[in-house]
Amino acid sequence: MAARKSARSGAYPAFMMACLMLVCSTTMLFPQIPTGSGSGLFVPGISFSVADDPADMAVGDYNEDGFEDMVLVTGESMLVQVFLGTSGGGFDLGQVQAFDLPVEIEESDTLDYDADGFLDLILLSDSGQLYLMLGGGDGSFIDADLIDLGFSTITNFEIGDLNSDGHGDLVLTTQSGFGGGGETRILLSDGNGDYFLKADLFPNASALGIGDLDGDGDLDLALAGSTLTVHLNDGSGDFSVIQEEPLDYTVDQLLLVDVLQDRPDGIEILDIICLIDNGGALAFLQGVGSGVFSPPAEGYGDVINNASDVTPAYLGGEGTPAFVYIAAGSSSHLGVLRGHGVDGIPFEGHQSYPIPENPACMKILDYDMDGVLDVLIASSSTNAVEVFLGEPAGPDFRRGDVNSDGFFNLADPITCLQVLFLPGQVFAPCEDSMDANDDGLLDLSDPITVLAFLFGTGVPVAAPFPDCGTDPTPDILDCQLPLNDPCS
């Protein structure tokens, strides 16, 4: 099956997708995980008003000025708003453009549909239809046009170059009904507005992910429905099933991310992470190589609730990514699961920040251009976007060097005890250095940890140790190193 778009008007029954939401290029193979150099903590910043009933946000350089812009799409008010980025960070709130939509929109993504070098928008309506808005390269968009695929209701889509031809392809999940449907389908693009519907019918899925699961450079598929299936790509867009895992819960979102440091040489093995049970827990399938995964293991149901829009991010620029999410309900909040990645534990530590009720969507980006990732949350209860600014990373220090003399010896646990039992007389210049077990508290467990390590009977002191570095775990402890500290 093939069809060709004619010009910049009329219906568009075709796709050429060469740009994912955050990073744009002529060929985009993999989603990019946001990376910053912050502490992993956030503080409320500004908020700004948006159109009624915000539904989703996308980011990209829509006016070709080198600064990141934001598009916000809405439901009931049926609008696209374009917020242009500025050289000093943030958006020019005095120059917000608005474009009418013919329907209510639920999801949006950024792409260069017609390969003219300008970013366009792909939109999924609340009725399950796809629309296209071609960008003019100046921050403007032409009217939305229906992309008539002849499918049943589309419930989800992902983009990737599945046949290694340099052009973006589309994976669609559909809703089953009396007229059939429910399958997952693939549209292969030739980059000129033509697409070819593959005859393959993949299983029904409530969530899907695209990534190189076996490390061969080709994009594979993971589909989650009543069964989680892994489909390996031979490089031409033909797939074979390598694993099937029955599921007894509903998967709301599926992510392919390396959350466990399973190879010391740094070669990435993707894991499968599922948000399940209406945002009430996570399920993990650890990648073991060659596209094979461990059986699913559930966890974090005691931490998260009503979670959505889960997004991996390297908040500190290293290690394994944190998971950032929004949670709705009476206790709506922005949540952060800190990346851990060792001993089979993907996350350890959790922070939450109150937000207005009914959060609709979230984006992670460097809003103020300071090198630290920030979080933008649109709320349908306030019709506003709340900006949470990422806090910068603290100074470099060496954990366990409590007296900041550059050595790790008995003087350090002694200083710990003096600080604890002679308050106001002895001080630790860097409280994080004294927090030997990195639990965010200063107590007797810290000198005990140091003594146990010195005499070879305990676990190693927590990072950063033995070299200087920043605190990998956010806490409320202070660190004011003296000028002569070896890490200064």
Short mmCIF file of C-alpha atoms in Angstrom, two decimals:
data_model
loop_
_atom_site.label_atom_id
_atom_site.label_comp_id
_atom_site.label_asym_id
_atom_site.label_seq_id
_atom_site.Cartn_x
_atom_site.Cartn_y
_atom_site.Cartn_z
CA MET A 1 0.00 0.00 0.00
CA ALA A 2 1.43 3.38 -0.97
CA ALA A 3 0.16 6.91 -1.13
CA ARG A 4 1.77 10.26 -1.86
CA LYS A 5 1.13 13.68 -0.42
CA SER A 6 0.49 16.31 -3.02
CA ALA A 7 1.46 19.70 -1.62
CA ARG A 8 1.02 21.71 1.56
CA SER A 9 -2.76 21.48 1.44
CA GLY A 10 -5.38 18.76 1.55
CA ALA A 11 -5.19 15.49 3.46
CA TYR A 12 -1.80 13.91 4.19
CA PRO A 13 -1.94 10.12 4.06
CA ALA A 14 1.82 9.68 4.53
CA PHE A 15 4.71 10.09 6.96
CA MET A 16 8.35 11.02 6.79
CA MET A 17 9.60 11.37 10.33
CA ALA A 18 13.17 12.36 10.92
CA CYS A 19 13.04 14.23 14.16
CA LEU A 20 12.12 13.17 17.65
CA MET A 21 10.81 15.47 20.29
CA LEU A 22 13.96 16.79 21.89
CA VAL A 23 16.73 16.26 19.34
CA CYS A 24 16.33 16.88 15.62
CA SER A 25 18.42 15.61 12.70
CA THR A 26 17.98 14.12 9.26
CA THR A 27 17.99 10.64 10.79
CA MET A 28 16.90 9.95 14.33
CA LEU A 29 17.31 6.38 15.51
CA PHE A 30 16.99 6.59 19.25
CA PRO A 31 15.06 8.75 21.70
CA GLN A 32 17.46 10.98 23.58
CA ILE A 33 17.44 10.99 27.38
CA PRO A 34 17.67 14.55 28.79
CA THR A 35 21.02 15.15 30.48
CA GLY A 36 22.04 17.89 32.90
CA SER A 37 24.57 18.60 35.62
CA GLY A 38 22.37 19.38 38.61
CA SER A 39 21.89 17.99 42.09
CA GLY A 40 18.62 16.23 41.28
CA LEU A 41 16.67 18.61 43.51
CA PHE A 42 14.09 21.14 42.33
CA VAL A 43 12.58 24.39 43.58
CA PRO A 44 9.36 26.05 42.36
CA GLY A 45 10.07 28.79 39.84
CA ILE A 46 7.74 30.86 37.72
CA SER A 47 4.37 29.94 36.28
CA PHE A 48 2.65 31.30 33.19
CA SER A 49 -0.87 31.07 31.82
CA VAL A 50 -1.78 28.89 28.85
CA ALA A 51 -4.96 28.15 26.90
CA ASP A 52 -7.79 26.25 28.57
CA ASP A 53 -7.46 22.48 29.02
CA PRO A 54 -3.79 21.90 28.16
CA ALA A 55 -3.19 18.32 26.99
CA ASP A 56 0.41 17.89 25.86
CA MET A 57 3.66 19.73 25.15
CA ALA A 58 6.44 19.29 22.61
CA VAL A 59 9.75 21.12 22.29
CA GLY A 60 12.06 21.97 19.41
CA ASP A 61 13.59 24.92 17.56
CA TYR A 62 10.54 25.91 15.53
CA ASN A 63 11.83 29.31 14.35
CA GLU A 64 15.39 28.23 13.52
CA ASP A 65 17.10 30.70 15.88
CA GLY A 66 19.09 28.15 17.86
CA PHE A 67 16.93 28.35 20.99
CA GLU A 68 14.49 25.73 22.22
CA ASP A 69 10.81 26.58 21.83
CA MET A 70 7.70 24.88 23.19
CA VAL A 71 4.40 23.93 21.61
CA LEU A 72 1.36 23.33 23.82
CA VAL A 73 -1.76 21.62 22.45
CA THR A 74 -5.16 21.66 24.13
CA GLY A 75 -8.34 19.69 24.39
CA GLU A 76 -11.53 21.70 24.79
CA SER A 77 -10.14 25.04 23.57
CA MET A 78 -8.71 23.30 20.44
CA LEU A 79 -5.59 25.41 20.10
CA VAL A 80 -1.89 25.09 19.42
CA GLN A 81 0.19 27.67 21.29
CA VAL A 82 3.81 28.35 20.34
CA PHE A 83 6.17 29.72 23.00
CA LEU A 84 9.44 30.93 21.47
CA GLY A 85 12.67 30.54 23.42
CA THR A 86 14.97 33.46 24.13
CA SER A 87 18.74 33.88 24.28
CA GLY A 88 18.62 34.29 28.07
CA GLY A 89 16.48 31.21 28.67
CA GLY A 90 12.74 30.86 29.15
CA PHE A 91 10.10 31.88 26.63
CA ASP A 92 9.01 35.22 25.19
CA LEU A 93 5.62 35.35 26.88
CA GLY A 94 4.74 38.57 25.05
CA GLN A 95 4.94 36.88 21.64
CA VAL A 96 2.84 33.73 22.02
CA GLN A 97 1.29 32.55 18.76
CA ALA A 98 -1.94 30.55 18.66
CA PHE A 99 -3.35 28.36 15.88
CA ASP A 100 -6.82 26.83 15.73
CA LEU A 101 -7.35 23.07 15.70
CA PRO A 102 -10.33 21.23 14.19
CA VAL A 103 -10.51 18.69 17.05
CA GLU A 104 -9.41 18.14 20.62
CA ILE A 105 -5.84 16.85 20.82
CA GLU A 106 -4.37 14.41 23.34
CA GLU A 107 -0.76 13.91 22.18
CA SER A 108 1.81 15.79 20.10
CA ASP A 109 5.26 15.17 18.70
CA THR A 110 7.79 17.05 16.62
CA LEU A 111 9.10 15.94 13.21
CA ASP A 112 10.34 17.19 9.86
CA TYR A 113 7.53 15.67 7.80
CA ASP A 114 8.44 16.96 4.35
CA ALA A 115 12.25 17.08 4.76
CA ASP A 116 12.41 20.82 4.17
CA GLY A 117 14.52 21.42 7.28
CA PHE A 118 11.65 22.93 9.27
CA LEU A 119 9.98 21.23 12.21
CA ASP A 120 6.38 20.12 11.84
CA LEU A 121 3.86 18.71 14.31
CA ILE A 122 2.14 15.34 14.42
CA LEU A 123 -1.00 15.33 16.58
CA LEU A 124 -3.20 12.53 17.92
CA SER A 125 -6.80 13.53 18.56
CA ASP A 126 -9.01 12.34 21.40
CA SER A 127 -10.96 10.34 18.80
CA GLY A 128 -7.84 8.47 17.68
CA GLN A 129 -7.03 10.26 14.42
CA LEU A 130 -3.68 11.68 13.30
CA TYR A 131 -3.25 15.26 12.12
CA LEU A 132 -0.30 17.10 10.62
CA MET A 133 0.70 20.76 10.95
CA LEU A 134 3.55 21.79 8.66
CA GLY A 135 5.95 24.35 10.10
CA GLY A 136 7.17 27.42 8.25
CA GLY A 137 10.54 27.65 10.00
CA ASP A 138 9.57 30.94 11.67
CA GLY A 139 7.48 29.50 14.51
CA SER A 140 4.29 29.42 12.46
CA PHE A 141 2.25 26.41 11.33
CA ILE A 142 -0.35 25.92 8.63
CA ASP A 143 -3.81 24.55 9.46
CA ALA A 144 -3.97 20.99 10.75
CA ASP A 145 -4.79 18.36 8.12
CA LEU A 146 -6.16 14.92 8.72
CA ILE A 147 -3.81 12.05 7.83
CA ASP A 148 -6.23 9.43 6.53
CA LEU A 149 -4.78 5.99 7.17
CA GLY A 150 -7.97 3.97 7.03
CA PHE A 151 -7.22 2.38 10.40
CA SER A 152 -9.43 1.86 13.38
CA THR A 153 -8.92 4.21 16.32
CA ILE A 154 -5.23 4.86 16.95
CA THR A 155 -4.30 4.72 20.62
CA ASN A 156 -0.54 5.28 20.56
CA PHE A 157 2.39 5.83 18.20
CA GLU A 158 6.18 5.73 18.30
CA ILE A 159 8.77 6.77 15.73
CA GLY A 160 12.01 5.12 14.61
CA ASP A 161 14.01 4.08 11.55
CA LEU A 162 12.98 0.45 11.43
CA ASN A 163 14.47 -0.53 8.05
CA SER A 164 17.76 1.40 8.33
CA ASP A 165 17.13 3.58 5.28
CA GLY A 166 17.63 6.89 7.08
CA HIS A 167 13.93 7.73 7.20
CA GLY A 168 11.60 7.67 10.16
CA ASP A 169 8.91 5.01 10.30
CA LEU A 170 5.81 4.79 12.44
CA VAL A 171 4.52 2.10 14.80
CA LEU A 172 0.82 2.43 15.60
CA THR A 173 -1.33 0.69 18.18
CA THR A 174 -5.06 0.54 17.49
CA GLN A 175 -8.23 -0.07 19.44
CA SER A 176 -10.22 -3.23 18.87
CA GLY A 177 -13.94 -3.07 18.23
CA PHE A 178 -16.84 -4.65 16.36
CA GLY A 179 -15.16 -3.83 13.05
CA GLY A 180 -11.89 -5.47 14.02
CA GLY A 181 -8.66 -3.65 14.80
CA GLY A 182 -6.61 -3.93 17.92
CA GLU A 183 -3.42 -4.88 16.11
CA THR A 184 -0.14 -3.04 16.12
CA ARG A 185 0.90 -1.93 12.63
CA ILE A 186 4.03 -0.55 10.98
CA LEU A 187 4.21 2.15 8.32
CA LEU A 188 7.53 2.35 6.49
CA SER A 189 8.38 5.74 4.98
CA ASP A 190 10.57 6.47 1.97
CA GLY A 191 11.12 10.06 3.09
CA ASN A 192 9.21 11.59 0.19
CA GLY A 193 5.72 11.52 1.62
CA ASP A 194 5.11 7.89 0.70
CA TYR A 195 4.47 5.20 3.27
CA PHE A 196 4.06 1.47 2.91
CA LEU A 197 1.83 -0.49 5.23
CA LYS A 198 3.53 -3.73 6.18
CA ALA A 199 1.29 -6.76 6.04
CA ASP A 200 2.57 -7.95 9.41
CA LEU A 201 0.02 -7.84 12.21
CA PHE A 202 1.67 -7.44 15.59
CA PRO A 203 -0.15 -8.18 18.87
CA ASN A 204 -2.53 -5.76 20.50
CA ALA A 205 -0.67 -3.48 22.88
CA SER A 206 -1.56 -0.90 25.49
CA ALA A 207 2.04 0.34 25.44
CA LEU A 208 5.08 -0.05 23.22
CA GLY A 209 8.75 0.83 23.03
CA ILE A 210 11.34 1.06 20.25
CA GLY A 211 15.04 0.48 20.93
CA ASP A 212 18.09 -1.62 20.06
CA LEU A 213 17.37 -4.52 22.38
CA ASP A 214 20.06 -6.93 21.13
CA GLY A 215 22.89 -4.45 20.46
CA ASP A 216 23.11 -5.03 16.70
CA GLY A 217 22.37 -1.42 15.69
CA ASP A 218 18.81 -2.10 14.50
CA LEU A 219 15.67 -0.91 16.23
CA ASP A 220 13.56 -3.62 17.84
CA LEU A 221 10.07 -3.60 19.38
CA ALA A 222 8.66 -4.37 22.81
CA LEU A 223 4.87 -4.59 22.98
CA ALA A 224 2.82 -4.92 26.16
CA GLY A 225 -0.74 -6.19 26.13
CA SER A 226 -2.00 -9.31 27.85
CA THR A 227 1.47 -10.62 27.01
CA LEU A 228 4.74 -8.71 26.76
CA THR A 229 6.44 -9.66 23.49
CA VAL A 230 9.95 -8.82 22.26
CA HIS A 231 10.38 -8.57 18.48
CA LEU A 232 13.91 -8.44 17.06
CA ASN A 233 14.60 -6.61 13.80
CA ASP A 234 16.81 -8.12 11.08
CA GLY A 235 17.66 -4.60 9.86
CA SER A 236 15.21 -4.53 6.97
CA GLY A 237 12.08 -3.98 9.03
CA ASP A 238 11.24 -7.68 9.32
CA PHE A 239 10.78 -8.93 12.87
CA SER A 240 10.80 -12.21 14.73
CA VAL A 241 9.47 -12.90 18.21
CA ILE A 242 12.23 -13.89 20.63
CA GLN A 243 10.39 -13.76 23.97
CA GLU A 244 6.87 -13.77 25.36
CA GLU A 245 5.98 -13.05 28.98
CA PRO A 246 2.34 -13.33 30.17
CA LEU A 247 1.16 -10.36 32.21
CA ASP A 248 -1.58 -10.22 34.81
CA TYR A 249 -1.73 -6.43 34.95
CA THR A 250 -2.26 -3.54 32.55
CA VAL A 251 0.79 -1.69 31.29
CA ASP A 252 0.21 2.06 31.08
CA GLN A 253 3.63 3.06 29.72
CA LEU A 254 6.66 1.14 28.50
CA LEU A 255 10.22 2.46 28.52
CA LEU A 256 13.42 0.95 27.15
CA VAL A 257 16.22 2.34 29.32
CA ASP A 258 19.44 1.02 30.83
CA VAL A 259 18.64 1.35 34.54
CA LEU A 260 21.07 -1.29 35.82
CA GLN A 261 24.84 -1.02 35.52
CA ASP A 262 25.24 -4.58 34.34
CA ARG A 263 28.37 -4.16 32.21
CA PRO A 264 31.46 -2.55 33.76
CA ASP A 265 32.89 -1.77 30.30
CA GLY A 266 30.08 0.71 29.75
CA ILE A 267 28.31 -1.15 26.93
CA GLU A 268 24.62 -0.43 27.28
CA ILE A 269 22.09 -3.21 27.74
CA LEU A 270 18.56 -1.86 27.66
CA ASP A 271 16.07 -2.95 30.29
CA ILE A 272 12.28 -2.90 29.99
CA ILE A 273 10.44 -0.79 32.56
CA CYS A 274 6.65 -0.76 32.67
CA LEU A 275 4.37 1.62 34.52
CA ILE A 276 1.50 -0.62 35.60
CA ASP A 277 -1.86 -0.68 37.39
CA ASN A 278 -2.91 2.90 36.58
CA GLY A 279 0.40 4.35 37.66
CA GLY A 280 0.53 2.39 40.90
CA ALA A 281 3.79 0.46 40.51
CA LEU A 282 6.67 -0.41 38.20
CA ALA A 283 7.57 -3.73 36.60
CA PHE A 284 11.13 -4.49 35.50
CA LEU A 285 12.55 -6.93 32.99
CA GLN A 286 16.34 -6.80 33.14
CA GLY A 287 18.15 -7.10 29.83
CA VAL A 288 20.64 -9.97 29.85
CA GLY A 289 21.90 -9.53 26.27
CA SER A 290 20.92 -10.68 22.77
CA GLY A 291 17.43 -9.26 23.22
CA VAL A 292 16.52 -11.58 26.09
CA PHE A 293 15.07 -10.34 29.36
CA SER A 294 14.48 -11.68 32.84
CA PRO A 295 10.88 -12.38 33.92
CA PRO A 296 9.08 -9.26 35.18
CA ALA A 297 9.53 -8.21 38.79
CA GLU A 298 7.24 -5.61 40.33
CA GLY A 299 8.15 -2.92 42.83
CA TYR A 300 7.87 0.65 44.07
CA GLY A 301 4.14 0.30 44.71
CA ASP A 302 4.78 1.76 48.15
CA VAL A 303 6.33 4.87 46.60
CA ILE A 304 4.35 5.85 43.51
CA ASN A 305 0.62 6.28 43.02
CA ASN A 306 -1.39 7.65 40.08
CA ALA A 307 1.88 8.26 38.23
CA SER A 308 1.97 9.24 34.55
CA ASP A 309 4.29 10.79 31.99
CA VAL A 310 7.28 8.90 33.40
CA THR A 311 10.45 10.32 31.85
CA PRO A 312 14.04 9.10 32.35
CA ALA A 313 16.64 11.84 32.85
CA TYR A 314 20.30 12.05 33.80
CA LEU A 315 19.79 14.81 36.34
CA GLY A 316 23.41 14.70 37.48
CA GLY A 317 24.90 13.81 34.11
CA GLU A 318 26.27 10.40 35.13
CA GLY A 319 25.36 7.02 36.57
CA THR A 320 21.95 5.60 35.70
CA PRO A 321 18.96 7.82 34.98
CA ALA A 322 16.37 8.99 37.45
CA PHE A 323 12.69 8.56 36.67
CA VAL A 324 10.70 11.78 36.85
CA TYR A 325 6.90 11.68 36.79
CA ILE A 326 3.72 13.52 37.66
CA ALA A 327 1.00 12.11 39.92
CA ALA A 328 -2.63 13.21 39.90
CA GLY A 329 -5.25 13.15 42.60
CA SER A 330 -5.76 14.94 45.90
CA SER A 331 -2.03 14.74 46.61
CA SER A 332 -0.83 15.72 43.14
CA HIS A 333 2.93 15.97 43.00
CA LEU A 334 6.06 15.93 40.92
CA GLY A 335 8.00 12.79 41.82
CA VAL A 336 11.63 11.79 41.33
CA LEU A 337 12.94 8.24 41.72
CA ARG A 338 16.70 8.49 42.02
CA GLY A 339 18.79 6.24 39.81
CA HIS A 340 20.83 3.62 41.68
CA GLY A 341 21.58 0.87 39.20
CA VAL A 342 23.67 -1.52 41.32
CA ASP A 343 22.92 -4.73 43.23
CA GLY A 344 19.85 -5.23 41.05
CA ILE A 345 18.22 -2.09 42.47
CA PRO A 346 17.24 0.37 39.71
CA PHE A 347 16.15 3.21 41.99
CA GLU A 348 16.89 4.25 45.54
CA GLY A 349 15.61 7.45 47.09
CA HIS A 350 12.52 9.47 46.28
CA GLN A 351 11.60 13.14 46.34
CA SER A 352 8.20 14.72 45.78
CA TYR A 353 7.03 18.30 45.29
CA PRO A 354 3.40 19.48 45.55
CA ILE A 355 1.83 20.67 42.29
CA PRO A 356 -1.68 21.88 41.33
CA GLU A 357 -4.34 19.21 40.87
CA ASN A 358 -5.00 17.63 37.50
CA PRO A 359 -1.52 17.78 35.98
CA ALA A 360 -1.91 17.11 32.27
CA CYS A 361 1.63 16.68 31.00
CA MET A 362 5.29 17.27 31.78
CA LYS A 363 8.47 18.11 29.90
CA ILE A 364 12.09 18.05 31.08
CA LEU A 365 14.49 20.57 29.54
CA ASP A 366 17.06 23.20 30.47
CA TYR A 367 14.52 26.01 30.72
CA ASP A 368 16.87 28.74 31.95
CA MET A 369 19.94 27.54 30.00
CA ASP A 370 22.18 27.06 33.03
CA GLY A 371 23.16 23.47 32.26
CA VAL A 372 20.76 22.07 34.88
CA LEU A 373 17.56 20.28 33.86
CA ASP A 374 14.24 21.83 34.82
CA VAL A 375 10.69 20.45 34.78
CA LEU A 376 7.65 22.08 33.17
CA ILE A 377 4.20 20.85 34.23
CA ALA A 378 0.94 21.93 32.59
CA SER A 379 -2.17 21.74 34.76
CA SER A 380 -5.77 21.69 33.53
CA SER A 381 -7.02 22.89 36.92
CA THR A 382 -5.07 26.17 36.74
CA ASN A 383 -4.58 26.41 32.95
CA ALA A 384 -0.97 27.27 33.63
CA VAL A 385 2.51 25.84 33.27
CA GLU A 386 4.50 25.53 36.48
CA VAL A 387 8.29 25.63 36.14
CA PHE A 388 10.38 23.71 38.66
CA LEU A 389 13.98 24.84 38.44
CA GLY A 390 16.72 22.29 38.95
CA GLU A 391 19.22 23.11 41.65
CA PRO A 392 22.92 23.02 40.70
CA ALA A 393 25.16 20.27 41.98
CA GLY A 394 27.04 20.87 45.21
CA PRO A 395 30.82 21.14 45.51
CA ASP A 396 33.23 18.27 45.07
CA PHE A 397 34.12 16.51 48.34
CA ARG A 398 35.49 13.20 49.58
CA ARG A 399 33.07 11.25 51.74
CA GLY A 400 34.56 10.17 55.04
CA ASP A 401 37.22 12.91 55.10
CA VAL A 402 35.34 14.61 57.91
CA ASN A 403 38.08 17.03 58.96
CA SER A 404 38.96 17.95 55.35
CA ASP A 405 42.67 17.23 55.76
CA GLY A 406 42.97 15.10 52.63
CA PHE A 407 43.49 11.85 54.57
CA PHE A 408 41.19 9.01 55.58
CA ASN A 409 42.22 7.78 59.02
CA LEU A 410 41.14 7.54 62.67
CA ALA A 411 40.95 11.31 62.96
CA ASP A 412 37.78 11.23 60.83
CA PRO A 413 35.54 9.01 63.02
CA ILE A 414 36.89 10.86 66.07
CA THR A 415 35.80 14.16 64.48
CA CYS A 416 32.39 12.56 63.78
CA LEU A 417 31.94 11.69 67.44
CA GLN A 418 33.04 15.16 68.57
CA VAL A 419 30.52 16.80 66.25
CA LEU A 420 27.75 14.53 67.57
CA PHE A 421 28.57 14.79 71.29
CA LEU A 422 30.09 18.28 71.50
CA PRO A 423 27.48 20.31 69.61
CA GLY A 424 28.44 23.92 69.15
CA GLN A 425 32.09 23.21 69.94
CA VAL A 426 33.23 21.06 67.02
CA PHE A 427 31.90 21.44 63.50
CA ALA A 428 32.17 19.41 60.30
CA PRO A 429 32.92 21.86 57.48
CA CYS A 430 31.17 19.56 55.02
CA GLU A 431 28.24 17.65 56.48
CA ASP A 432 28.10 15.45 53.36
CA SER A 433 31.64 14.26 54.10
CA MET A 434 30.50 13.15 57.56
CA ASP A 435 27.46 11.30 56.14
CA ALA A 436 29.55 8.18 55.53
CA ASN A 437 26.63 5.89 54.63
CA ASP A 438 24.88 8.53 52.49
CA ASP A 439 21.53 8.21 54.25
CA GLY A 440 21.07 11.98 54.54
CA LEU A 441 21.43 11.88 58.33
CA LEU A 442 24.25 12.63 60.77
CA ASP A 443 24.22 10.02 63.54
CA LEU A 444 26.25 7.24 65.15
CA SER A 445 25.96 5.07 62.05
CA ASP A 446 28.44 7.40 60.30
CA PRO A 447 31.50 6.97 62.56
CA ILE A 448 30.62 3.26 62.82
CA THR A 449 30.66 3.03 59.00
CA VAL A 450 34.05 4.75 58.83
CA LEU A 451 35.56 2.58 61.59
CA ALA A 452 34.23 -0.61 60.00
CA PHE A 453 35.79 0.32 56.69
CA LEU A 454 39.12 1.35 58.25
CA PHE A 455 39.41 -2.01 60.00
CA GLY A 456 38.17 -4.02 57.03
CA THR A 457 34.96 -5.31 58.56
CA GLY A 458 32.33 -3.19 56.81
CA VAL A 459 31.01 -2.13 53.43
CA PRO A 460 32.83 0.60 51.47
CA VAL A 461 32.13 4.22 52.25
CA ALA A 462 29.49 5.62 49.89
CA ALA A 463 30.49 7.64 46.83
CA PRO A 464 32.21 9.96 46.28
CA PHE A 465 35.06 7.86 47.64
CA PRO A 466 38.01 7.52 47.41
CA ASP A 467 38.13 10.28 44.79
CA CYS A 468 36.51 13.70 45.04
CA GLY A 469 33.10 14.17 43.46
CA THR A 470 29.63 15.57 43.92
CA ASP A 471 26.94 13.98 46.09
CA PRO A 472 25.02 11.46 43.97
CA THR A 473 22.08 11.57 46.38
CA PRO A 474 20.15 14.77 47.10
CA ASP A 475 19.67 15.64 50.75
CA ILE A 476 19.43 18.67 53.05
CA LEU A 477 23.02 18.45 54.31
CA ASP A 478 25.33 21.38 53.70
CA CYS A 479 28.88 21.35 52.44
CA GLN A 480 31.07 24.41 52.99
CA LEU A 481 34.60 23.25 52.26
CA PRO A 482 37.56 25.30 53.55
CA LEU A 483 39.81 26.91 50.93
CA ASN A 484 42.61 24.46 51.72
CA ASP A 485 40.43 21.38 51.25
CA PRO A 486 42.04 18.96 48.76
CA CYS A 487 38.83 18.83 46.74
CA SER A 488 38.44 22.61 46.46
#
